PDB file of C-alpha atoms in Angstrom:
ATOM      1  CA  GLY U   1      -0.053 -23.108   2.232  1.00 54.00           C
ATOM      2  CA  HIS U   2      -0.095 -20.095   0.099  1.00 82.00           C
ATOM      3  CA  LEU U   3       2.443 -17.853  -1.332  1.00 90.00           C
ATOM      4  CA  VAL U   4       2.672 -14.500   0.171  1.00 92.00           C
ATOM      5  CA  LEU U   5       3.579 -11.256  -1.423  1.00 93.00           C
ATOM      6  CA  ILE U   6       4.749  -8.347   0.583  1.00 92.00           C
ATOM      7  CA  ASN U   7       4.775  -5.231  -1.242  1.00 93.00           C
ATOM      8  CA  PHE U   8       6.005  -2.131  -0.224  1.00 92.00           C
ATOM      9  CA  TRP U   9       4.559   1.248  -1.727  1.00 92.00           C
ATOM     10  CA  ALA U  10       3.532   4.616  -1.145  1.00 92.00           C
ATOM     11  CA  SER U  11       0.668   6.691  -2.862  1.00 93.00           C
ATOM     12  CA  TYR U  12       3.167   9.907  -4.030  1.00 92.00           C
ATOM     13  CA  ASP U  13       5.057   7.195  -5.975  1.00 91.00           C
ATOM     14  CA  ALA U  14       3.400   6.436  -8.957  1.00 92.00           C
ATOM     15  CA  SER U  15       5.110   3.379 -10.089  1.00 92.00           C
ATOM     16  CA  SER U  16       4.951   1.663  -6.900  1.00 91.00           C
ATOM     17  CA  ARG U  17       1.632   2.311  -6.696  1.00 91.00           C
ATOM     18  CA  ILE U  18       0.580   1.032 -10.131  1.00 91.00           C
ATOM     19  CA  GLU U  19       2.574  -2.155  -9.372  1.00 91.00           C
ATOM     20  CA  ASN U  20       0.343  -2.239  -6.053  1.00 90.00           C
ATOM     21  CA  ILE U  21      -3.020  -2.504  -8.191  1.00 91.00           C
ATOM     22  CA  LYS U  22      -1.670  -5.019 -10.363  1.00 91.00           C
ATOM     23  CA  PHE U  23      -0.734  -7.334  -7.729  1.00 89.00           C
ATOM     24  CA  ALA U  24      -4.024  -7.087  -6.185  1.00 87.00           C
ATOM     25  CA  ASN U  25      -5.754  -7.656  -9.609  1.00 87.00           C
ATOM     26  CA  LEU U  26      -3.646 -10.378 -10.168  1.00 86.00           C
ATOM     27  CA  MET U  27      -4.589 -11.851  -6.532  1.00 84.00           C
ATOM     28  CA  LYS U  28      -8.039 -11.704  -7.334  1.00 80.00           C
ATOM     29  CA  ASN U  29      -7.962 -13.884 -10.339  1.00 75.00           C
ATOM     30  CA  ASN U  30      -5.538 -16.250  -8.728  1.00 72.00           C
ATOM     31  CA  ASN U  31      -5.775 -18.372  -5.551  1.00 66.00           C
ATOM     32  CA  GLY U  32      -2.251 -19.331  -5.395  1.00 74.00           C
ATOM     33  CA  PHE U  33      -0.609 -16.365  -3.441  1.00 84.00           C
ATOM     34  CA  VAL U  34      -2.023 -13.461  -1.233  1.00 87.00           C
ATOM     35  CA  VAL U  35      -0.941  -9.801  -1.266  1.00 89.00           C
ATOM     36  CA  ILE U  36      -0.014  -7.811   2.020  1.00 90.00           C
ATOM     37  CA  SER U  37      -0.056  -4.456   0.841  1.00 92.00           C
ATOM     38  CA  VAL U  38       2.381  -2.058   3.003  1.00 92.00           C
ATOM     39  CA  SER U  39       1.933   1.728   2.476  1.00 92.00           C
ATOM     40  CA  LEU U  40       4.981   3.850   3.536  1.00 91.00           C
ATOM     41  CA  ASP U  41       2.734   6.888   3.458  1.00 91.00           C
ATOM     42  CA  SER U  42       3.236   9.398   6.064  1.00 89.00           C
ATOM     43  CA  TYR U  43      -0.578  10.225   6.893  1.00 90.00           C
ATOM     44  CA  GLN U  44      -2.869   7.551   7.782  1.00 92.00           C
ATOM     45  CA  SER U  45      -5.870   9.550   5.890  1.00 93.00           C
ATOM     46  CA  VAL U  46      -3.902   9.695   2.608  1.00 92.00           C
ATOM     47  CA  PHE U  47      -3.244   5.824   2.989  1.00 92.00           C
ATOM     48  CA  GLU U  48      -7.142   5.153   3.854  1.00 93.00           C
ATOM     49  CA  GLU U  49      -7.995   7.308   0.627  1.00 93.00           C
ATOM     50  CA  THR U  50      -5.634   5.865  -1.496  1.00 92.00           C
ATOM     51  CA  VAL U  51      -6.660   2.234  -0.455  1.00 92.00           C
ATOM     52  CA  LYS U  52     -10.319   3.160  -1.503  1.00 93.00           C
ATOM     53  CA  ARG U  53      -9.537   5.045  -4.644  1.00 92.00           C
ATOM     54  CA  ASP U  54      -7.339   1.975  -6.045  1.00 91.00           C
ATOM     55  CA  GLY U  55     -10.025  -0.565  -5.116  1.00 88.00           C
ATOM     56  CA  LEU U  56      -7.646  -2.567  -2.559  1.00 86.00           C
ATOM     57  CA  SER U  57     -10.318  -3.384  -0.101  1.00 82.00           C
ATOM     58  CA  PHE U  58      -9.983  -7.042  -0.832  1.00 80.00           C
ATOM     59  CA  VAL U  59      -6.099  -6.951   0.007  1.00 84.00           C
ATOM     60  CA  GLN U  60      -4.546  -6.857   3.771  1.00 88.00           C
ATOM     61  CA  ASN U  61      -3.548  -3.550   3.931  1.00 89.00           C
ATOM     62  CA  ILE U  62      -0.996  -2.099   6.603  1.00 87.00           C
ATOM     63  CA  HIS U  63       0.175   1.426   7.053  1.00 91.00           C
ATOM     64  CA  ALA U  64       3.846   1.772   8.271  1.00 88.00           C
ATOM     65  CA  THR U  65       3.471   5.140  10.061  1.00 82.00           C
ATOM     66  CA  ASN U  66       7.153   5.820  10.088  1.00 83.00           C
ATOM     67  CA  GLY U  67       7.597   5.019   6.237  1.00 82.00           C
ATOM     68  CA  PHE U  68      11.141   3.734   5.471  1.00 85.00           C
ATOM     69  CA  ASP U  69      12.054   4.085   9.339  1.00 80.00           C
ATOM     70  CA  SER U  70       9.618   1.760  10.011  1.00 84.00           C
ATOM     71  CA  LYS U  71       9.930  -1.528  12.022  1.00 80.00           C
ATOM     72  CA  LEU U  72       8.859  -3.336   8.633  1.00 80.00           C
ATOM     73  CA  ALA U  73      11.157  -1.691   6.182  1.00 81.00           C
ATOM     74  CA  ASN U  74      14.035  -2.321   8.592  1.00 77.00           C
ATOM     75  CA  THR U  75      13.369  -5.988   8.952  1.00 80.00           C
ATOM     76  CA  TYR U  76      13.325  -6.450   5.012  1.00 75.00           C
ATOM     77  CA  LYS U  77      16.349  -4.068   4.378  1.00 79.00           C
ATOM     78  CA  LEU U  78      14.342  -1.465   2.064  1.00 77.00           C
ATOM     79  CA  GLY U  79      16.883   1.176   2.454  1.00 73.00           C
ATOM     80  CA  ASN U  80      15.089   4.019   0.565  1.00 75.00           C
ATOM     81  CA  ASP U  81      13.468   1.876  -2.250  1.00 79.00           C
ATOM     82  CA  PHE U  82      10.242   0.565  -2.694  1.00 89.00           C
ATOM     83  CA  GLY U  83       9.980  -3.067  -3.484  1.00 90.00           C
ATOM     84  CA  ASN U  84       8.421  -6.676  -2.676  1.00 94.00           C
ATOM     85  CA  LEU U  85       9.246 -10.348  -1.333  1.00 92.00           C
ATOM     86  CA  LEU U  86       7.296 -13.188  -2.343  1.00 94.00           C
ATOM     87  CA  LEU U  87       7.604 -15.663   0.586  1.00 93.00           C
ATOM     88  CA  ASP U  88       6.638 -19.118   0.895  1.00 91.00           C
ATOM     89  CA  ALA U  89       4.515 -21.112   3.737  1.00 88.00           C
ATOM     90  CA  LYS U  90       7.559 -21.030   5.857  1.00 91.00           C
ATOM     91  CA  GLY U  91       8.368 -17.421   5.509  1.00 90.00           C
ATOM     92  CA  GLU U  92      11.123 -17.814   3.603  1.00 92.00           C
ATOM     93  CA  VAL U  93      11.956 -15.440   0.753  1.00 92.00           C
ATOM     94  CA  LEU U  94      11.573 -16.685  -2.646  1.00 93.00           C
ATOM     95  CA  ALA U  95      12.020 -13.840  -4.903  1.00 93.00           C
ATOM     96  CA  LYS U  96      12.380 -10.156  -4.447  1.00 92.00           C
ATOM     97  CA  ASN U  97      11.377  -7.319  -6.240  1.00 93.00           C
ATOM     98  CA  LEU U  98       9.143  -8.933  -9.102  1.00 94.00           C
ATOM     99  CA  THR U  99       6.715  -7.376 -11.382  1.00 93.00           C
ATOM    100  CA  ALA U 100       3.430  -8.698 -11.561  1.00 91.00           C
ATOM    101  CA  VAL U 101       4.028 -10.311 -14.751  1.00 91.00           C
ATOM    102  CA  GLU U 102       6.989 -11.835 -13.184  1.00 93.00           C
ATOM    103  CA  LEU U 103       4.921 -13.140 -10.472  1.00 91.00           C
ATOM    104  CA  LYS U 104       2.442 -14.772 -12.490  1.00 89.00           C
ATOM    105  CA  GLU U 105       5.171 -16.691 -14.337  1.00 90.00           C
ATOM    106  CA  PHE U 106       6.506 -17.640 -11.372  1.00 88.00           C
ATOM    107  CA  ILE U 107       3.320 -18.615  -9.718  1.00 84.00           C
ATOM    108  CA  GLN U 108       2.476 -20.722 -13.049  1.00 83.00           C
ATOM    109  CA  ASN U 109       5.720 -22.475 -13.326  1.00 84.00           C
ATOM    110  CA  THR U 110       5.687 -23.584  -9.659  1.00 77.00           C
ATOM    111  CA  GLU U 111       2.319 -24.861 -10.346  1.00 70.00           C
ATOM    112  CA  THR U 112       3.207 -26.861 -13.238  1.00 66.00           C
ATOM    113  CA  ASN U 113       6.413 -28.529 -11.147  1.00 63.00           C
TER     114      ASN U 113
END
């Protein structure tokens, strides 16, 4: 019954990495959604080290080894851009490319309606 945020990021892209940390911290304080964090890093070791450094052990982390050429990136038509998708319990896309602030507002508005 939760909302699911699928967030695509990479350790070499500072803005996607920062937003990923914000999403994870927001999830820690809110049970209205879960985060699936998808790294598009080329190397497993870089992915693992970044998850450790950024304190993301409580988030479901996935490493898409082929980056933007991965099946996940192609399924969600990322092109060559990082981004995210907010899905409902049925897997339908409710919103795309939200910031952490926008996600928080979306969840608050959903809870009040």
